[in-house]
JSON list of C-alpha atoms and ligand atoms in Angstrom, two decimals:
[
{"chain": "X", "resi": 1077, "resn": "UNK", "atom": "CA", "xyz": [65.49, 114.25, 100.40]},
{"chain": "X", "resi": 1078, "resn": "UNK", "atom": "CA", "xyz": [67.98, 112.26, 101.15]},
{"chain": "X", "resi": 1079, "resn": "UNK", "atom": "CA", "xyz": [66.58, 108.41, 101.50]},
{"chain": "X", "resi": 1080, "resn": "UNK", "atom": "CA", "xyz": [67.11, 105.60, 104.34]},
{"chain": "X", "resi": 1081, "resn": "UNK", "atom": "CA", "xyz": [68.86, 103.71, 102.10]},
{"chain": "X", "resi": 1082, "resn": "UNK", "atom": "CA", "xyz": [71.27, 106.90, 100.79]},
{"chain": "X", "resi": 1083, "resn": "UNK", "atom": "CA", "xyz": [71.90, 108.10, 104.35]},
{"chain": "X", "resi": 1084, "resn": "UNK", "atom": "CA", "xyz": [72.91, 104.17, 105.28]},
{"chain": "X", "resi": 1085, "resn": "UNK", "atom": "CA", "xyz": [75.89, 105.22, 101.80]},
{"chain": "X", "resi": 1086, "resn": "UNK", "atom": "CA", "xyz": [76.72, 108.32, 103.63]},
{"chain": "X", "resi": 1087, "resn": "UNK", "atom": "CA", "xyz": [77.78, 106.54, 107.26]},
{"chain": "X", "resi": 1088, "resn": "UNK", "atom": "CA", "xyz": [79.84, 103.97, 105.32]},
{"chain": "X", "resi": 1089, "resn": "UNK", "atom": "CA", "xyz": [83.13, 103.50, 106.29]},
{"chain": "X", "resi": 1090, "resn": "UNK", "atom": "CA", "xyz": [85.70, 104.15, 104.44]},
{"chain": "X", "resi": 1091, "resn": "UNK", "atom": "CA", "xyz": [87.56, 101.18, 105.88]},
{"chain": "X", "resi": 1092, "resn": "UNK", "atom": "CA", "xyz": [86.56, 98.82, 103.04]},
{"chain": "X", "resi": 1093, "resn": "UNK", "atom": "CA", "xyz": [87.64, 101.56, 99.41]},
{"chain": "X", "resi": 1094, "resn": "UNK", "atom": "CA", "xyz": [90.90, 102.14, 100.53]},
{"chain": "X", "resi": 1095, "resn": "UNK", "atom": "CA", "xyz": [94.04, 101.01, 97.95]},
{"chain": "X", "resi": 1096, "resn": "UNK", "atom": "CA", "xyz": [96.24, 100.13, 101.40]},
{"chain": "X", "resi": 1097, "resn": "UNK", "atom": "CA", "xyz": [99.76, 101.32, 102.23]},
{"chain": "X", "resi": 1098, "resn": "UNK", "atom": "CA", "xyz": [101.83, 98.63, 99.93]},
{"chain": "X", "resi": 1099, "resn": "UNK", "atom": "CA", "xyz": [99.89, 99.30, 96.43]},
{"chain": "X", "resi": 1100, "resn": "UNK", "atom": "CA", "xyz": [100.39, 102.76, 96.46]},
{"chain": "X", "resi": 1101, "resn": "UNK", "atom": "CA", "xyz": [103.35, 104.22, 94.80]},
{"chain": "X", "resi": 1102, "resn": "UNK", "atom": "CA", "xyz": [105.10, 106.79, 97.07]},
{"chain": "X", "resi": 1103, "resn": "UNK", "atom": "CA", "xyz": [108.67, 108.71, 97.98]},
{"chain": "X", "resi": 1104, "resn": "UNK", "atom": "CA", "xyz": [110.43, 109.57, 101.08]},
{"chain": "X", "resi": 1105, "resn": "UNK", "atom": "CA", "xyz": [111.58, 112.93, 102.54]},
{"chain": "X", "resi": 1106, "resn": "UNK", "atom": "CA", "xyz": [115.23, 112.27, 101.69]},
{"chain": "X", "resi": 1107, "resn": "UNK", "atom": "CA", "xyz": [114.39, 111.34, 98.06]},
{"chain": "X", "resi": 1108, "resn": "UNK", "atom": "CA", "xyz": [116.20, 113.76, 95.37]},
{"chain": "X", "resi": 1109, "resn": "UNK", "atom": "CA", "xyz": [113.64, 115.55, 93.28]},
{"chain": "X", "resi": 1110, "resn": "UNK", "atom": "CA", "xyz": [114.78, 114.06, 90.15]},
{"chain": "X", "resi": 1111, "resn": "UNK", "atom": "CA", "xyz": [114.05, 110.62, 92.05]},
{"chain": "X", "resi": 1112, "resn": "UNK", "atom": "CA", "xyz": [109.87, 111.96, 92.77]},
{"chain": "X", "resi": 1113, "resn": "UNK", "atom": "CA", "xyz": [109.76, 113.54, 88.99]},
{"chain": "X", "resi": 1114, "resn": "UNK", "atom": "CA", "xyz": [110.97, 109.75, 87.64]},
{"chain": "X", "resi": 1115, "resn": "UNK", "atom": "CA", "xyz": [108.50, 107.52, 89.43]},
{"chain": "X", "resi": 1116, "resn": "UNK", "atom": "CA", "xyz": [105.85, 110.07, 89.75]},
{"chain": "X", "resi": 1117, "resn": "UNK", "atom": "CA", "xyz": [106.43, 109.91, 84.99]},
{"chain": "X", "resi": 1118, "resn": "UNK", "atom": "CA", "xyz": [106.90, 106.43, 85.12]},
{"chain": "X", "resi": 1119, "resn": "UNK", "atom": "CA", "xyz": [103.57, 105.88, 87.29]},
{"chain": "X", "resi": 1120, "resn": "UNK", "atom": "CA", "xyz": [101.35, 109.08, 85.72]},
{"chain": "X", "resi": 1121, "resn": "UNK", "atom": "CA", "xyz": [100.45, 109.88, 88.64]},
{"chain": "X", "resi": 1122, "resn": "UNK", "atom": "CA", "xyz": [100.11, 113.76, 88.99]},
{"chain": "X", "resi": 1123, "resn": "UNK", "atom": "CA", "xyz": [100.56, 113.36, 92.83]},
{"chain": "X", "resi": 1124, "resn": "UNK", "atom": "CA", "xyz": [101.99, 111.38, 95.19]},
{"chain": "X", "resi": 1125, "resn": "UNK", "atom": "CA", "xyz": [102.60, 110.87, 99.35]},
{"chain": "X", "resi": 1126, "resn": "UNK", "atom": "CA", "xyz": [105.56, 111.65, 101.05]},
{"chain": "X", "resi": 1127, "resn": "UNK", "atom": "CA", "xyz": [106.54, 108.97, 103.68]},
{"chain": "X", "resi": 1128, "resn": "UNK", "atom": "CA", "xyz": [109.15, 109.29, 106.27]},
{"chain": "X", "resi": 1129, "resn": "UNK", "atom": "CA", "xyz": [111.60, 106.20, 107.12]},
{"chain": "X", "resi": 1130, "resn": "UNK", "atom": "CA", "xyz": [108.40, 105.18, 109.58]},
{"chain": "X", "resi": 1131, "resn": "UNK", "atom": "CA", "xyz": [106.19, 105.35, 107.00]},
{"chain": "X", "resi": 1132, "resn": "UNK", "atom": "CA", "xyz": [104.35, 108.40, 108.65]},
{"chain": "X", "resi": 1133, "resn": "UNK", "atom": "CA", "xyz": [102.61, 109.94, 106.34]},
{"chain": "X", "resi": 1134, "resn": "UNK", "atom": "CA", "xyz": [104.92, 113.89, 106.29]},
{"chain": "X", "resi": 1135, "resn": "UNK", "atom": "CA", "xyz": [102.71, 115.52, 102.45]},
{"chain": "X", "resi": 1136, "resn": "UNK", "atom": "CA", "xyz": [102.22, 115.00, 98.92]},
{"chain": "X", "resi": 1137, "resn": "UNK", "atom": "CA", "xyz": [104.26, 115.96, 96.11]},
{"chain": "X", "resi": 1138, "resn": "UNK", "atom": "CA", "xyz": [103.06, 116.35, 92.08]},
{"chain": "X", "resi": 1139, "resn": "UNK", "atom": "CA", "xyz": [105.49, 116.71, 89.18]},
{"chain": "X", "resi": 1140, "resn": "UNK", "atom": "CA", "xyz": [104.32, 120.80, 89.60]},
{"chain": "X", "resi": 1141, "resn": "UNK", "atom": "CA", "xyz": [105.49, 121.66, 92.43]},
{"chain": "X", "resi": 1142, "resn": "UNK", "atom": "CA", "xyz": [108.74, 120.11, 91.46]},
{"chain": "X", "resi": 1143, "resn": "UNK", "atom": "CA", "xyz": [109.01, 122.05, 87.73]},
{"chain": "X", "resi": 1144, "resn": "UNK", "atom": "CA", "xyz": [107.87, 125.10, 89.79]},
{"chain": "X", "resi": 1145, "resn": "UNK", "atom": "CA", "xyz": [111.10, 124.90, 92.48]},
{"chain": "X", "resi": 1146, "resn": "UNK", "atom": "CA", "xyz": [113.16, 124.16, 89.63]},
{"chain": "X", "resi": 1147, "resn": "UNK", "atom": "CA", "xyz": [112.54, 127.02, 87.27]},
{"chain": "X", "resi": 1148, "resn": "UNK", "atom": "CA", "xyz": [115.27, 129.82, 87.75]},
{"chain": "X", "resi": 1149, "resn": "UNK", "atom": "CA", "xyz": [114.81, 133.81, 85.77]},
{"chain": "X", "resi": 1150, "resn": "UNK", "atom": "CA", "xyz": [115.29, 132.68, 81.88]},
{"chain": "X", "resi": 1151, "resn": "UNK", "atom": "CA", "xyz": [115.03, 128.82, 82.82]},
{"chain": "X", "resi": 1152, "resn": "UNK", "atom": "CA", "xyz": [114.54, 125.20, 84.32]},
{"chain": "X", "resi": 1153, "resn": "UNK", "atom": "CA", "xyz": [117.30, 124.37, 86.60]},
{"chain": "X", "resi": 1154, "resn": "UNK", "atom": "CA", "xyz": [117.87, 121.24, 85.85]},
{"chain": "X", "resi": 1155, "resn": "UNK", "atom": "CA", "xyz": [120.54, 119.80, 87.92]},
{"chain": "X", "resi": 1156, "resn": "UNK", "atom": "CA", "xyz": [118.78, 121.41, 90.83]},
{"chain": "X", "resi": 1157, "resn": "UNK", "atom": "CA", "xyz": [116.96, 118.05, 90.32]},
{"chain": "X", "resi": 1158, "resn": "UNK", "atom": "CA", "xyz": [119.76, 115.91, 91.90]},
{"chain": "X", "resi": 1159, "resn": "UNK", "atom": "CA", "xyz": [120.33, 118.06, 94.61]},
{"chain": "X", "resi": 1160, "resn": "UNK", "atom": "CA", "xyz": [117.30, 119.33, 96.92]},
{"chain": "X", "resi": 1161, "resn": "UNK", "atom": "CA", "xyz": [114.95, 117.20, 99.10]},
{"chain": "X", "resi": 1162, "resn": "UNK", "atom": "CA", "xyz": [111.40, 116.24, 98.63]},
{"chain": "X", "resi": 1163, "resn": "UNK", "atom": "CA", "xyz": [111.13, 117.33, 101.94]},
{"chain": "X", "resi": 1164, "resn": "UNK", "atom": "CA", "xyz": [111.61, 121.03, 100.85]},
{"chain": "X", "resi": 1165, "resn": "UNK", "atom": "CA", "xyz": [108.80, 121.41, 98.06]},
{"chain": "X", "resi": 1166, "resn": "UNK", "atom": "CA", "xyz": [106.45, 118.62, 99.45]},
{"chain": "X", "resi": 1167, "resn": "UNK", "atom": "CA", "xyz": [102.63, 120.69, 100.30]},
{"chain": "X", "resi": 1168, "resn": "UNK", "atom": "CA", "xyz": [100.95, 120.08, 103.81]},
{"chain": "X", "resi": 1169, "resn": "UNK", "atom": "CA", "xyz": [98.22, 121.76, 103.07]},
{"chain": "X", "resi": 1170, "resn": "UNK", "atom": "CA", "xyz": [96.41, 118.52, 101.69]},
{"chain": "X", "resi": 1171, "resn": "UNK", "atom": "CA", "xyz": [93.07, 117.35, 104.32]},
{"chain": "X", "resi": 1172, "resn": "UNK", "atom": "CA", "xyz": [93.79, 113.39, 105.83]},
{"chain": "X", "resi": 1173, "resn": "UNK", "atom": "CA", "xyz": [91.44, 111.79, 106.62]},
{"chain": "X", "resi": 1174, "resn": "UNK", "atom": "CA", "xyz": [90.63, 108.13, 108.95]},
{"chain": "X", "resi": 1175, "resn": "UNK", "atom": "CA", "xyz": [89.98, 104.91, 109.45]},
{"chain": "X", "resi": 1176, "resn": "UNK", "atom": "CA", "xyz": [87.10, 106.51, 110.97]},
{"chain": "X", "resi": 1177, "resn": "UNK", "atom": "CA", "xyz": [85.96, 108.22, 108.49]},
{"chain": "X", "resi": 1178, "resn": "UNK", "atom": "CA", "xyz": [82.11, 108.51, 107.12]},
{"chain": "X", "resi": 1179, "resn": "UNK", "atom": "CA", "xyz": [81.32, 108.44, 103.43]},
{"chain": "X", "resi": 1180, "resn": "UNK", "atom": "CA", "xyz": [80.20, 112.22, 103.38]},
{"chain": "X", "resi": 1181, "resn": "UNK", "atom": "CA", "xyz": [83.20, 113.66, 105.16]},
{"chain": "X", "resi": 1182, "resn": "UNK", "atom": "CA", "xyz": [85.19, 112.18, 102.41]},
{"chain": "X", "resi": 1183, "resn": "UNK", "atom": "CA", "xyz": [83.18, 113.04, 99.29]},
{"chain": "X", "resi": 1184, "resn": "UNK", "atom": "CA", "xyz": [82.77, 116.70, 100.91]},
{"chain": "X", "resi": 1185, "resn": "UNK", "atom": "CA", "xyz": [86.70, 116.85, 100.61]},
{"chain": "X", "resi": 1186, "resn": "UNK", "atom": "CA", "xyz": [87.05, 114.47, 97.61]},
{"chain": "X", "resi": 1187, "resn": "UNK", "atom": "CA", "xyz": [84.56, 116.96, 95.66]},
{"chain": "X", "resi": 1188, "resn": "UNK", "atom": "CA", "xyz": [88.72, 119.59, 95.93]},
{"chain": "X", "resi": 1189, "resn": "UNK", "atom": "CA", "xyz": [91.69, 116.92, 95.38]},
{"chain": "X", "resi": 1190, "resn": "UNK", "atom": "CA", "xyz": [91.38, 113.63, 93.39]},
{"chain": "X", "resi": 1191, "resn": "UNK", "atom": "CA", "xyz": [92.41, 111.52, 96.22]},
{"chain": "X", "resi": 1192, "resn": "UNK", "atom": "CA", "xyz": [92.77, 111.73, 100.33]},
{"chain": "X", "resi": 1193, "resn": "UNK", "atom": "CA", "xyz": [95.41, 109.83, 102.05]},
{"chain": "X", "resi": 1194, "resn": "UNK", "atom": "CA", "xyz": [94.54, 108.35, 105.30]},
{"chain": "X", "resi": 1195, "resn": "UNK", "atom": "CA", "xyz": [96.08, 108.20, 108.36]},
{"chain": "X", "resi": 1196, "resn": "UNK", "atom": "CA", "xyz": [95.83, 106.13, 111.52]},
{"chain": "X", "resi": 1197, "resn": "UNK", "atom": "CA", "xyz": [95.93, 107.52, 114.69]},
{"chain": "X", "resi": 1198, "resn": "UNK", "atom": "CA", "xyz": [99.41, 107.73, 115.19]},
{"chain": "X", "resi": 1199, "resn": "UNK", "atom": "CA", "xyz": [100.36, 109.26, 112.41]},
{"chain": "X", "resi": 1200, "resn": "UNK", "atom": "CA", "xyz": [100.95, 106.32, 110.22]},
{"chain": "X", "resi": 1201, "resn": "UNK", "atom": "CA", "xyz": [100.82, 105.73, 106.11]},
{"chain": "X", "resi": 1202, "resn": "UNK", "atom": "CA", "xyz": [97.21, 103.13, 105.98]},
{"chain": "X", "resi": 1203, "resn": "UNK", "atom": "CA", "xyz": [96.64, 103.93, 102.05]},
{"chain": "X", "resi": 1204, "resn": "UNK", "atom": "CA", "xyz": [94.48, 106.56, 100.14]},
{"chain": "X", "resi": 1205, "resn": "UNK", "atom": "CA", "xyz": [90.94, 106.83, 98.74]},
{"chain": "X", "resi": 1206, "resn": "UNK", "atom": "CA", "xyz": [90.49, 108.09, 95.67]},
{"chain": "X", "resi": 1207, "resn": "UNK", "atom": "CA", "xyz": [87.87, 110.32, 93.42]},
{"chain": "X", "resi": 1208, "resn": "UNK", "atom": "CA", "xyz": [87.39, 107.47, 91.46]},
{"chain": "X", "resi": 1209, "resn": "UNK", "atom": "CA", "xyz": [86.92, 104.31, 94.34]},
{"chain": "X", "resi": 1210, "resn": "UNK", "atom": "CA", "xyz": [83.82, 106.18, 95.77]},
{"chain": "X", "resi": 1211, "resn": "UNK", "atom": "CA", "xyz": [82.50, 107.71, 92.77]},
{"chain": "X", "resi": 1212, "resn": "UNK", "atom": "CA", "xyz": [82.40, 103.61, 91.29]},
{"chain": "X", "resi": 1213, "resn": "UNK", "atom": "CA", "xyz": [80.85, 103.24, 94.90]},
{"chain": "X", "resi": 1214, "resn": "UNK", "atom": "CA", "xyz": [77.99, 105.14, 94.46]},
{"chain": "X", "resi": 1215, "resn": "UNK", "atom": "CA", "xyz": [77.30, 103.93, 90.59]},
{"chain": "X", "resi": 1216, "resn": "UNK", "atom": "CA", "xyz": [76.54, 100.59, 91.78]},
{"chain": "X", "resi": 1217, "resn": "UNK", "atom": "CA", "xyz": [74.29, 102.15, 93.86]},
{"chain": "X", "resi": 1218, "resn": "UNK", "atom": "CA", "xyz": [72.94, 104.16, 92.24]},
{"chain": "X", "resi": 1219, "resn": "UNK", "atom": "CA", "xyz": [71.89, 100.81, 89.31]},
{"chain": "X", "resi": 1220, "resn": "UNK", "atom": "CA", "xyz": [71.25, 99.17, 92.00]},
{"chain": "X", "resi": 1221, "resn": "UNK", "atom": "CA", "xyz": [68.44, 102.07, 93.40]},
{"chain": "X", "resi": 1222, "resn": "UNK", "atom": "CA", "xyz": [66.89, 102.44, 89.94]},
{"chain": "S", "resi": 62, "resn": "AMP", "atom": "P1", "xyz": [92.54, 107.76, 90.45]},
{"chain": "S", "resi": 62, "resn": "AMP", "atom": "O1", "xyz": [90.87, 108.56, 90.69]},
{"chain": "S", "resi": 62, "resn": "AMP", "atom": "O2", "xyz": [92.53, 106.64, 90.42]},
{"chain": "S", "resi": 62, "resn": "AMP", "atom": "O3", "xyz": [92.59, 107.81, 88.75]},
{"chain": "S", "resi": 62, "resn": "AMP", "atom": "O4", "xyz": [93.28, 108.33, 91.12]},
{"chain": "S", "resi": 62, "resn": "AMP", "atom": "C1", "xyz": [94.04, 109.79, 91.36]},
{"chain": "S", "resi": 62, "resn": "AMP", "atom": "C2", "xyz": [94.63, 110.06, 91.86]},
{"chain": "S", "resi": 62, "resn": "AMP", "atom": "O5", "xyz": [95.73, 109.55, 93.21]},
{"chain": "S", "resi": 62, "resn": "AMP", "atom": "C3", "xyz": [95.99, 109.75, 91.20]},
{"chain": "S", "resi": 62, "resn": "AMP", "atom": "O6", "xyz": [96.23, 111.11, 90.16]},
{"chain": "S", "resi": 62, "resn": "AMP", "atom": "C4", "xyz": [97.33, 109.65, 92.32]},
{"chain": "S", "resi": 62, "resn": "AMP", "atom": "O7", "xyz": [97.65, 111.17, 92.44]},
{"chain": "S", "resi": 62, "resn": "AMP", "atom": "C5", "xyz": [96.48, 108.90, 93.14]},
{"chain": "S", "resi": 62, "resn": "AMP", "atom": "N1", "xyz": [96.43, 107.97, 93.23]},
{"chain": "S", "resi": 62, "resn": "AMP", "atom": "C6", "xyz": [95.64, 106.54, 92.52]},
{"chain": "S", "resi": 62, "resn": "AMP", "atom": "N2", "xyz": [96.53, 105.84, 92.63]},
{"chain": "S", "resi": 62, "resn": "AMP", "atom": "C7", "xyz": [97.51, 106.05, 93.22]},
{"chain": "S", "resi": 62, "resn": "AMP", "atom": "C8", "xyz": [98.67, 105.04, 93.82]},
{"chain": "S", "resi": 62, "resn": "AMP", "atom": "N3", "xyz": [98.61, 103.19, 93.25]},
{"chain": "S", "resi": 62, "resn": "AMP", "atom": "N4", "xyz": [99.85, 105.08, 93.85]},
{"chain": "S", "resi": 62, "resn": "AMP", "atom": "C9", "xyz": [100.05, 106.91, 94.01]},
{"chain": "S", "resi": 62, "resn": "AMP", "atom": "N5", "xyz": [99.51, 107.44, 93.86]},
{"chain": "S", "resi": 62, "resn": "AMP", "atom": "C10", "xyz": [97.45, 106.83, 93.27]}
]
């Protein structure tokens, strides 16, 4: 059974737990795959958001999507890295949450995704909510309850 305080936790708004957009590594739709791969490799992140020039969320790009897109029949076609644009390869098949979302909704989505992009009503990219941040909050709550 869910106790009242656990229910309160599930009803908590995600806003205070968001990593704000200015601290999130991202690429633009028109950037080359080479630029995106450099950023992914240097940051150590497996996947990062793709934005348009007006800071609207467009999708996600990952190292595996990039390497897959340059895989030829017998070799990686590395020359494609500077020719292809991020928007040709990014995925848009990804759930997002809003500033009004609650922990309950976020947790259900974070089971299958390491992070969620937080989007405002007008599509503006607000930041991300990571599985790590949510788990840390749960851990603190668990110790308080014990
Ligand atoms: P974490 O839970 O901190 O391990 O992060 C999970 C995933 O969220 C990372 O692999 C990245 O894809 C993404 N991520 C976390 N922090 C950032 C950040 N500051 N900028 C871009 N992506 C991030």
